Amino acid sequence: MASELSEIESFLKATAPFDRLGDEELRAIVRKITVRYYRSGDEILRSGEHNDFLFVVRSGAVELRLAGDELTARLERGGCFAFPSLLRGGEVRNTTTALEDTLCYLLPADDFHALRESSQGFRDYFADSEQERIRSAVRDLKRNRSQSLEQITIGSLVPHREPVSCSPNLSIADAASLMSDRDVSTLAVCSEGRLKGIFTDKDLRNRVVAMRRSLDAPISEVMTPSPLTLPEGASLSEAMGMMAAGGFRHIPALGPTGELRAILSATDILAHLGDSAIDTGMLVSNSATAEALIAASKQIPEGFARMEAGGFHAEHTMRFTSALGEAVHRRAAQLAEAELGPPPVPYALLAFGSLARGEQLVGSDQDNGIVMDDAVDGAGREYFAALGARVSDILDDAGYVYCNGGIMAMNADQRLTVGEWQDRYSRWISDPDEDSILRATIFFDMRAVHGSAELAANLRGPVLEQAKSSPLFVSYLARDAQRSRVPLGIFRNLVLEKSADGEKVFDAKAQAILPVIDIARSLALSEGIAAVGTLERLDALADAGKMARGDAESLKDAFLLVNELRIAHQAAQVRAGIAPDNRIAPANLSPLERDYLKDAFSVVRSGLESLKRNLAGGIA
């Protein structure tokens, strides 16, 4: 008897959700377990009967048929069934039959409900829907992380610290004396209580001493005017992303009426987190040569791995990695301009795809282009051809490898005027076909990362309006999304491929993440929503009443869950010196993670089906 109890305990300890129970709680449950054996073909439960047990498959396999007819699931070792009947009071809806000789562990209903009351993990696992289980999984992952950057605000990190300030008319000499007397490296320049600019030790070196400016000149002539700011209630995550992308170390924090409340420094953040993302951003921004930029960029994968090890959530890791990628692209363009001379007309360097969405991880190729002012002439086009080639070459050396699809500023069809870009988008939208849509979807995730943001806005505004007015184009987008092969069989089994070394894997990006991106993009463009990021698009759709809030949250949770696993996978590869990829082996995940993955895939598949019904005319 003791050996049998020990065997049951060992099995349940490695089986979700019993693996969430404490040792004493598990031992108590083991004594309540009944063991039953069923021969192949035996009917275990019949639809319409009353059930009083949770069933766990110890060995063998079973199948469930709704009302005894429609096949709904096949379960093997470790699978749990009959819990929906317990949640609804005992009524059985699925007839369950043993597919082969099967051994089951049975837990009485009273003990099942007692565990749901005492164990949050056990309760979450047996939630009423896969959406709730995914939400529970995301909560668990966040709860287990050591950082919570969305919950830490600027105001809480630098509370009640009145910044040292001066008027714009104060002389440089007096401003430097004030900074020395108050032992600060940053001086706020204010007029009538409103921030006009900031002046730092770096400005003193670069704009005063190095330029041999008169110390009697007013501070307003050498300050950084109209600096980027954040409200004091903004999260630490947002501040870090702004610093990493901009390559600066100070952000003024404003109160509810726009008054200056504090100046957050990178030192404040580093003291709190010990993170290197901001330092890497500074190295990138301050790179004096292409070689220095390339060297700084090579630190990004290591920083990515440290963020994962330090407990950063998926949305934070994507945000910071994208911010650093944006900084590299911007600096590459600035260095190219320094080599070639100032641009002949206004232009913008555009990022497409994951960088534009703020969802980039490591190992990404480059997807970029250039939009030029319509006034550009032939000589100007030659300048931008040289600029685009130089930017693409620098990025390739920096780890953002050449795009296999040719979506790079080095190629002529990616360097167009505003009017030419608008004509190109107009052709895609007004006369869509499967081939052009397949190649064009990435262009609808677009953002300026350097140069004239106004040019990019002049391009994007009409594109959104035209897309919203073209149901045929949107239907092609929705059909293109159906190309994704969600790796989940009709019996909730994982449908996997074999890698080169024979390991069974799935492509996390292609088979789980891109479908959510496609769903969010198609629906957002159909409504003329300007948001570019996937999570922001889903939120905007829910806010506008164009998607049920629960559906939007479920897709967000599925997106974040798979990205959490993808980030952990890539970080482990970086630490091992392996080029990061997206091919995850479920065998390396815990049983609970595999169950959560199945829930996520089910949500994604439902989202694709809904997209097909609503926008693709029910066809794919």
XYZ file of C-alpha atoms in Angstrom:
620
model
C 0.000 0.000 0.000
C 2.820 2.402 0.918
C 4.584 1.775 -2.362
C 1.364 2.374 -4.308
C 0.803 5.707 -2.503
C 4.386 6.666 -3.207
C 3.919 5.887 -6.895
C 0.752 8.002 -7.068
C 2.510 10.869 -5.288
C 5.496 10.761 -7.670
C 3.209 10.790 -10.697
C 1.006 13.661 -9.502
C 4.011 15.691 -8.385
C 5.129 15.806 -12.028
C 1.622 16.369 -13.447
C -0.159 19.713 -13.852
C -1.822 21.127 -11.859
C -0.904 18.895 -8.911
C 2.695 20.039 -9.319
C 1.560 23.369 -7.857
C 0.631 21.852 -4.509
C 2.844 21.774 -1.449
C 4.277 18.446 -0.294
C 1.922 18.068 2.671
C -1.125 19.067 0.640
C -0.169 16.583 -2.084
C 0.334 13.720 0.383
C -3.106 14.374 1.860
C -4.678 14.287 -1.594
C -2.906 11.059 -2.553
C -4.779 9.248 0.216
C -8.102 10.356 -1.337
C -7.263 8.955 -4.783
C -9.136 5.929 -6.179
C -7.455 3.837 -8.874
C -9.588 2.382 -11.666
C -8.701 0.244 -14.663
C -10.616 0.316 -17.956
C -10.250 -2.081 -20.888
C -10.030 -0.780 -24.453
C -13.529 0.211 -25.588
C -14.942 0.582 -22.077
C -17.261 3.556 -21.567
C -15.885 5.543 -18.611
C -18.532 8.291 -18.503
C -21.759 8.716 -20.461
C -23.259 12.012 -21.595
C -26.247 12.921 -19.407
C -24.998 11.060 -16.333
C -23.965 12.616 -13.032
C -20.252 12.632 -12.187
C -18.529 12.983 -8.810
C -14.843 12.653 -9.723
C -11.937 14.381 -11.441
C -10.222 11.833 -13.701
C -6.454 11.833 -14.400
C -5.082 9.462 -17.039
C -2.214 7.481 -15.492
C -1.573 5.336 -18.554
C -3.376 4.554 -21.779
C -5.623 6.983 -23.703
C -9.246 8.136 -23.813
C -11.456 10.063 -26.224
C -14.284 12.472 -25.437
C -17.344 12.913 -27.662
C -19.893 15.665 -27.104
C -23.290 14.039 -26.495
C -21.610 10.817 -27.514
C -21.208 11.937 -31.157
C -18.881 14.870 -31.947
C -15.241 14.119 -31.152
C -13.872 16.898 -28.932
C -10.605 15.601 -27.480
C -8.198 12.714 -27.099
C -6.146 12.545 -23.932
C -3.114 10.508 -22.954
C -0.892 10.171 -19.877
C -1.323 13.148 -17.533
C -4.525 14.403 -19.149
C -7.383 15.490 -16.879
C -11.037 15.144 -17.818
C -14.554 15.442 -16.374
C -13.698 18.642 -14.486
C -16.244 20.734 -16.470
C -18.999 18.515 -15.080
C -17.731 19.173 -11.551
C -17.711 22.922 -12.195
C -21.314 22.848 -13.390
C -22.573 20.618 -10.565
C -22.022 17.120 -11.939
C -23.820 17.060 -15.310
C -21.758 15.149 -17.888
C -21.850 16.388 -21.500
C -19.061 14.314 -23.045
C -19.099 10.555 -23.345
C -15.594 9.307 -22.506
C -14.310 5.979 -23.832
C -11.007 4.157 -23.292
C -9.105 3.935 -26.595
C -6.780 1.306 -25.146
C -6.282 -0.355 -21.790
C -6.281 2.649 -19.463
C -5.514 3.338 -15.807
C -7.075 6.426 -14.204
C -6.695 8.191 -10.870
C -10.008 9.524 -9.524
C -10.212 12.465 -7.091
C -13.597 12.954 -5.325
C -15.522 16.131 -6.154
C -15.395 17.452 -2.576
C -11.594 17.233 -2.534
C -11.398 18.785 -6.018
C -13.433 21.798 -4.870
C -11.450 22.054 -1.627
C -8.223 22.283 -3.633
C -9.730 24.968 -5.841
C -10.519 26.942 -2.726
C -7.098 26.536 -1.112
C -4.790 26.745 -4.149
C -4.837 29.674 -6.571
C -2.722 27.705 -9.041
C -5.072 24.728 -8.950
C -8.100 27.018 -9.353
C -6.558 28.883 -12.282
C -5.714 25.669 -14.099
C -9.316 24.523 -13.982
C -10.742 27.894 -15.020
C -13.903 27.801 -17.064
C -12.203 28.729 -20.336
C -8.876 28.649 -22.083
C -8.928 32.452 -22.112
C -8.983 32.486 -18.336
C -6.210 29.899 -18.171
C -3.974 31.963 -20.463
C -4.651 35.055 -18.385
C -3.664 33.045 -15.338
C -0.482 31.920 -17.079
C 0.515 35.484 -17.924
C -0.231 36.553 -14.353
C 1.943 33.720 -13.071
C 4.831 34.650 -15.334
C 4.634 38.271 -14.239
C 4.255 37.322 -10.598
C 7.391 35.209 -10.793
C 9.418 37.997 -12.386
C 11.649 40.014 -10.084
C 10.815 43.371 -11.684
C 7.537 45.175 -12.223
C 8.513 48.160 -14.298
C 4.962 49.102 -15.192
C 4.072 49.526 -11.524
C 7.048 51.722 -10.614
C 6.408 55.359 -11.497
C 8.874 58.194 -11.952
C 7.243 59.995 -9.041
C 7.766 57.037 -6.718
C 11.405 56.678 -7.726
C 12.326 60.356 -7.238
C 9.666 61.585 -4.766
C 9.637 65.168 -3.493
C 12.948 66.031 -5.134
C 12.631 69.629 -6.225
C 14.949 70.153 -9.189
C 17.563 72.870 -9.180
C 16.494 75.486 -11.702
C 17.393 78.899 -13.077
C 15.966 81.491 -15.471
C 16.857 81.526 -19.181
C 18.675 84.845 -18.722
C 21.183 83.552 -16.155
C 24.758 83.622 -17.462
C 26.569 80.408 -18.245
C 29.156 81.214 -15.552
C 26.492 81.724 -12.869
C 24.641 78.592 -13.991
C 27.833 76.537 -13.683
C 28.426 77.982 -10.218
C 24.867 77.091 -9.196
C 25.363 73.508 -10.396
C 28.642 73.281 -8.469
C 27.157 74.756 -5.275
C 24.138 72.404 -5.382
C 26.216 69.410 -6.577
C 23.960 68.558 -9.528
C 24.815 67.477 -13.059
C 21.589 68.771 -14.603
C 20.039 72.216 -14.365
C 16.423 72.937 -15.258
C 15.892 76.193 -17.135
C 12.437 77.579 -16.316
C 10.364 80.657 -16.943
C 7.273 81.416 -14.846
C 7.321 77.883 -13.489
C 7.403 76.265 -16.933
C 10.271 74.176 -18.229
C 12.058 75.772 -21.178
C 15.140 73.582 -21.378
C 17.817 71.653 -19.493
C 21.557 72.180 -19.193
C 23.911 69.345 -18.256
C 27.584 68.761 -17.512
C 27.824 67.313 -21.007
C 26.435 70.542 -22.483
C 29.012 72.517 -20.521
C 31.811 70.451 -22.037
C 30.522 70.207 -25.603
C 28.653 73.476 -26.152
C 30.623 75.884 -23.976
C 34.218 74.807 -23.319
C 34.815 72.930 -26.577
C 33.180 75.736 -28.594
C 34.961 78.472 -26.559
C 31.671 80.251 -25.807
C 31.675 83.316 -23.648
C 30.722 82.515 -20.064
C 28.741 85.749 -19.989
C 26.274 84.453 -22.610
C 22.804 83.499 -21.303
C 22.196 79.865 -20.505
C 19.311 79.835 -23.020
C 21.860 79.894 -25.869
C 23.482 76.579 -24.899
C 20.708 74.663 -23.146
C 18.769 71.793 -24.750
C 15.468 73.508 -25.564
C 12.068 71.797 -25.255
C 13.418 68.458 -23.961
C 11.287 65.333 -24.071
C 9.281 64.995 -20.871
C 7.012 62.510 -19.132
C 4.295 62.932 -16.501
C 5.423 61.974 -13.020
C 2.906 59.129 -13.092
C 4.596 57.538 -16.139
C 6.083 54.101 -15.593
C 9.748 53.326 -15.231
C 9.348 51.115 -18.286
C 8.296 54.091 -20.428
C 11.166 56.228 -19.119
C 13.737 53.521 -19.835
C 12.415 53.045 -23.344
C 12.630 56.796 -24.022
C 16.185 56.982 -22.673
C 17.371 53.927 -24.581
C 15.881 55.155 -27.868
C 17.057 58.751 -27.455
C 20.488 58.038 -26.020
C 20.140 60.547 -23.200
C 20.309 60.237 -19.436
C 17.793 62.733 -18.059
C 14.009 63.093 -18.354
C 12.086 65.957 -16.715
C 8.959 64.762 -14.917
C 5.940 67.064 -15.003
C 3.013 67.428 -12.636
C -0.677 67.355 -13.566
C -0.718 70.968 -14.781
C 2.600 70.782 -16.613
C 4.767 72.095 -13.802
C 8.256 70.650 -13.358
C 8.292 68.206 -10.448
C 11.592 66.310 -10.792
C 14.336 65.265 -13.175
C 14.798 61.517 -13.480
C 18.350 60.456 -14.272
C 19.724 57.226 -15.658
C 21.656 56.932 -12.408
C 18.342 56.818 -10.504
C 17.152 53.935 -12.669
C 20.437 52.064 -12.623
C 20.593 52.360 -8.854
C 17.144 50.779 -8.688
C 17.586 48.079 -11.316
C 21.218 47.642 -12.135
C 20.188 47.439 -15.796
C 22.443 48.092 -18.789
C 19.904 48.974 -21.497
C 20.318 52.710 -20.938
C 24.122 52.474 -20.901
C 24.008 50.595 -24.208
C 21.717 53.279 -25.602
C 24.239 55.933 -24.556
C 27.082 54.036 -26.229
C 25.041 53.783 -29.414
C 24.009 57.433 -29.394
C 27.537 58.686 -28.670
C 29.293 56.481 -31.247
C 31.621 58.792 -33.170
C 32.317 56.295 -35.966
C 30.610 53.422 -37.710
C 33.103 51.069 -36.058
C 32.153 52.372 -32.608
C 28.452 51.977 -33.417
C 28.989 48.402 -34.582
C 30.880 47.575 -31.372
C 28.133 49.133 -29.215
C 25.429 47.251 -31.126
C 27.132 43.940 -30.455
C 26.304 44.471 -26.749
C 22.550 44.391 -27.376
C 22.151 40.569 -27.380
C 24.001 40.270 -24.056
C 21.831 43.018 -22.594
C 18.763 41.207 -23.920
C 19.834 38.027 -22.116
C 20.428 39.999 -18.905
C 16.964 41.540 -19.137
C 15.445 38.070 -19.405
C 17.522 36.783 -16.488
C 16.647 39.875 -14.465
C 12.933 39.171 -14.726
C 11.792 41.726 -17.295
C 8.344 40.990 -18.711
C 7.954 40.282 -22.420
C 6.490 43.696 -23.236
C 9.396 45.425 -21.474
C 12.038 43.313 -23.196
C 10.467 43.931 -26.606
C 10.170 47.647 -25.892
C 13.785 48.088 -24.766
C 15.251 45.911 -27.514
C 13.236 47.863 -30.078
C 14.310 51.165 -28.533
C 17.949 50.137 -28.887
C 17.342 48.990 -32.455
C 15.778 52.359 -33.224
C 18.794 54.110 -31.700
C 21.172 52.051 -33.880
C 19.190 52.902 -37.032
C 19.123 56.595 -36.139
C 22.834 56.751 -35.407
C 23.656 54.847 -38.599
C 21.760 57.490 -40.582
C 23.474 60.332 -38.695
C 26.922 58.853 -39.356
C 26.073 58.354 -43.029
C 24.987 62.006 -43.233
C 28.261 63.064 -41.609
C 30.170 61.182 -44.312
C 28.077 62.360 -47.265
C 27.094 65.845 -46.168
C 23.682 67.263 -45.238
C 20.663 65.874 -47.121
C 19.547 68.030 -50.068
C 15.850 67.859 -49.095
C 13.974 66.705 -45.975
C 13.660 62.935 -45.626
C 12.836 60.255 -43.079
C 14.341 56.846 -42.448
C 11.399 54.461 -42.110
C 11.322 51.248 -40.119
C 8.872 48.518 -41.087
C 7.717 45.369 -39.288
C 8.712 44.444 -35.739
C 10.908 47.519 -35.148
C 8.072 49.827 -36.194
C 5.691 47.942 -33.880
C 8.130 48.090 -30.947
C 8.237 44.269 -30.829
C 11.755 43.501 -31.990
C 13.899 40.833 -30.342
C 17.474 39.789 -31.158
C 18.526 38.187 -34.419
C 16.178 40.334 -36.534
C 17.064 41.375 -40.042
C 16.641 44.958 -41.228
C 13.384 46.197 -42.779
C 13.677 49.860 -43.682
C 13.232 52.469 -46.390
C 13.485 56.170 -47.108
C 10.754 58.703 -47.850
C 11.997 61.874 -49.556
C 10.430 65.271 -50.029
C 8.687 65.518 -53.398
C 11.075 68.350 -54.388
C 14.070 65.991 -54.676
C 15.919 66.167 -58.025
C 18.215 63.722 -59.821
C 21.304 64.720 -57.864
C 19.319 64.414 -54.662
C 18.259 60.897 -55.559
C 21.896 59.978 -56.067
C 22.655 61.343 -52.586
C 19.916 59.220 -51.029
C 21.068 56.170 -52.989
C 24.491 56.554 -51.367
C 22.910 57.273 -47.984
C 20.628 54.228 -48.161
C 23.502 51.956 -49.163
C 25.700 53.239 -46.341
C 22.948 52.875 -43.724
C 22.153 49.312 -44.828
C 25.828 48.338 -44.782
C 26.370 49.769 -41.287
C 23.265 48.001 -39.987
C 24.374 44.686 -41.479
C 27.750 44.975 -39.741
C 25.943 45.954 -36.531
C 23.962 42.699 -36.495
C 20.815 43.790 -38.348
C 21.522 41.607 -41.350
C 20.429 42.304 -44.907
C 16.771 41.514 -45.536
C 16.278 38.499 -47.807
C 13.216 40.207 -49.262
C 15.182 43.322 -50.164
C 13.246 45.674 -47.871
C 16.217 47.983 -47.322
C 17.029 51.612 -48.048
C 19.906 50.425 -50.228
C 17.381 49.325 -52.864
C 15.824 51.880 -55.218
C 12.238 50.685 -54.739
C 12.597 51.410 -51.016
C 13.668 55.029 -51.626
C 10.648 56.971 -52.825
C 9.165 60.439 -52.514
C 6.001 61.000 -50.489
C 3.977 60.971 -53.698
C 5.659 57.839 -55.005
C 5.107 56.002 -51.743
C 1.448 57.087 -51.753
C 1.030 55.805 -55.324
C 2.585 52.492 -54.298
C 0.273 52.078 -51.299
C -2.668 53.155 -53.444
C -1.954 50.395 -55.966
C -1.742 47.797 -53.199
C -5.024 48.974 -51.694
C -7.104 49.682 -54.815
C -6.003 46.661 -56.879
C -5.005 43.906 -54.426
C -3.986 40.393 -55.345
C -2.619 37.543 -53.257
C 0.990 37.965 -54.361
C 1.171 41.713 -53.745
C -0.554 41.446 -50.371
C 1.857 38.709 -49.296
C 4.762 41.099 -49.975
C 3.049 44.282 -48.767
C 1.729 43.515 -45.283
C 4.992 44.485 -43.564
C 4.758 47.986 -45.089
C 1.575 48.700 -43.149
C 3.580 48.545 -39.916
C 5.618 51.687 -40.527
C 7.235 54.400 -38.386
C 9.875 57.109 -38.872
C 12.969 56.492 -36.738
C 15.062 59.410 -38.031
C 14.528 62.584 -39.984
C 11.254 64.337 -40.740
C 8.391 62.807 -38.796
C 6.101 65.160 -40.704
C 6.913 63.462 -44.021
C 6.054 60.077 -42.539
C 2.795 61.475 -41.145
C 1.910 62.957 -44.541
C 2.384 59.508 -46.001
C 0.626 57.449 -43.330
C -2.526 59.565 -42.948
C -3.898 59.079 -46.488
C -2.895 55.395 -46.426
C -5.031 54.776 -43.340
C -7.987 56.579 -44.865
C -7.755 54.644 -48.112
C -7.373 51.286 -46.354
C -10.425 51.964 -44.207
C -12.446 52.696 -47.338
C -11.417 49.512 -49.149
C -13.192 46.384 -47.846
C -11.747 44.405 -50.764
C -8.187 45.209 -49.668
C -8.982 44.354 -46.041
C -10.525 41.055 -47.151
C -7.253 40.177 -48.900
C -5.351 40.999 -45.707
C -7.678 38.748 -43.728
C -7.261 35.931 -46.237
C -3.490 36.297 -46.201
C -3.569 35.857 -42.414
C -5.061 32.396 -42.931
C -1.729 31.185 -44.319
C -0.549 30.724 -40.744
C -0.445 27.105 -39.599
C -1.346 27.122 -35.913
C 0.396 24.016 -34.479
C -2.655 22.562 -32.734
C -4.560 19.514 -33.917
C -8.295 19.101 -33.541
C -7.686 16.918 -30.512
C -5.521 19.554 -28.741
C -2.361 17.696 -29.686
C 0.662 19.753 -30.735
C 1.379 19.376 -34.449
C 5.154 19.709 -34.666
C 7.905 19.686 -37.272
C 11.342 18.110 -37.029
C 14.391 20.333 -36.797
C 17.680 19.524 -38.531
C 18.783 17.473 -35.531
C 15.512 15.529 -35.402
C 13.992 17.421 -32.450
C 10.262 18.147 -32.664
C 9.691 21.917 -32.693
C 7.271 24.674 -33.638
C 8.074 28.150 -34.968
C 6.893 30.513 -32.226
C 7.020 33.571 -34.468
C 5.462 32.193 -37.648
C 2.886 29.905 -36.042
C 1.719 31.854 -32.995
C 2.957 35.461 -32.919
C 2.531 36.523 -36.550
C -1.109 35.336 -36.641
C -1.962 37.689 -33.752
C -0.069 40.500 -35.504
C -2.055 39.776 -38.692
C -5.380 39.760 -36.846
C -4.643 43.069 -35.103
C -3.313 44.710 -38.293
C -6.247 43.626 -40.476
C -8.869 44.794 -38.007
C -7.057 48.050 -37.189
C -6.659 48.999 -40.861
C -10.309 48.155 -41.502
C -11.218 50.770 -38.884
C -8.591 53.379 -39.789
C -6.838 52.972 -36.424
C -3.440 54.686 -36.406
C -1.781 52.522 -33.722
C 1.091 50.374 -35.008
C 1.996 48.058 -32.099
C 0.009 44.831 -31.802
C -1.022 45.322 -28.168
C -1.903 48.969 -28.845
C -3.999 47.971 -31.853
C -5.936 45.399 -29.841
C -6.551 47.918 -27.064
C -7.666 50.553 -29.585
C -10.061 48.084 -31.215
C -11.603 47.233 -27.846
C -11.789 50.913 -26.823
C -13.582 51.737 -30.085
C -16.045 48.895 -29.573
C -14.785 47.105 -32.685
C -13.675 44.010 -30.778
C -15.075 42.453 -27.628
C -12.850 43.414 -24.707
C -12.523 39.778 -23.642
C -11.414 38.724 -27.128
C -8.829 41.510 -27.255
C -7.466 40.578 -23.828
C -7.283 36.903 -24.760
C -5.293 37.655 -27.915
C -2.993 39.960 -25.948
C -2.422 37.264 -23.332
C -1.714 34.619 -25.984
C 0.698 37.013 -27.720
C 2.551 37.773 -24.475
C 2.620 34.160 -23.309
C 4.283 32.870 -26.468
C 6.659 35.832 -26.477
C 7.670 35.054 -22.882
C 8.636 31.532 -23.977
C 10.303 32.845 -27.138
C 12.369 35.380 -25.169
C 13.491 32.723 -22.681
C 14.438 30.453 -25.596
C 16.450 33.152 -27.375
C 18.150 34.359 -24.190
C 19.339 30.812 -23.493
C 20.730 30.643 -27.028
C 22.560 33.967 -26.615
C 24.115 32.747 -23.360
C 25.188 29.540 -25.120
C 26.721 31.436 -28.026
C 24.101 30.131 -30.474
C 22.449 32.337 -33.090
C 18.921 32.998 -31.768
C 15.955 31.547 -33.622
C 12.226 31.027 -33.047
C 12.055 27.227 -33.088
C 10.974 25.986 -29.665
C 10.895 22.334 -28.627
C 7.843 21.680 -26.399
C 9.741 18.754 -24.888
C 11.935 21.344 -23.150
C 8.915 23.029 -21.547
C 7.120 21.982 -18.388
C 3.815 20.094 -18.714
C 1.984 23.186 -17.476
C 3.696 25.404 -20.056
C 2.697 22.961 -22.775
C -0.911 23.087 -21.589
C -0.846 26.888 -21.600
C 0.621 26.825 -25.108
C -2.289 24.712 -26.286
C -4.698 27.247 -24.793
C -2.837 30.076 -26.543
C -2.906 28.256 -29.886
C -6.620 27.623 -29.462
C -7.256 31.344 -28.875
C -5.160 32.282 -31.908
C -6.976 29.769 -34.086
C -10.338 31.134 -32.915
C -9.152 34.650 -33.706
C -8.191 33.609 -37.234
C -11.554 31.909 -37.719
C -13.339 35.059 -36.565
C -11.236 37.170 -38.926
C -12.124 34.842 -41.793
C -15.840 35.058 -41.032
C -15.954 38.822 -40.529
C -13.468 40.216 -43.048
C -12.469 37.488 -45.487
C -15.975 36.664 -46.596
C -15.763 33.284 -44.879
C -13.101 32.087 -47.307
C -9.350 31.712 -47.107
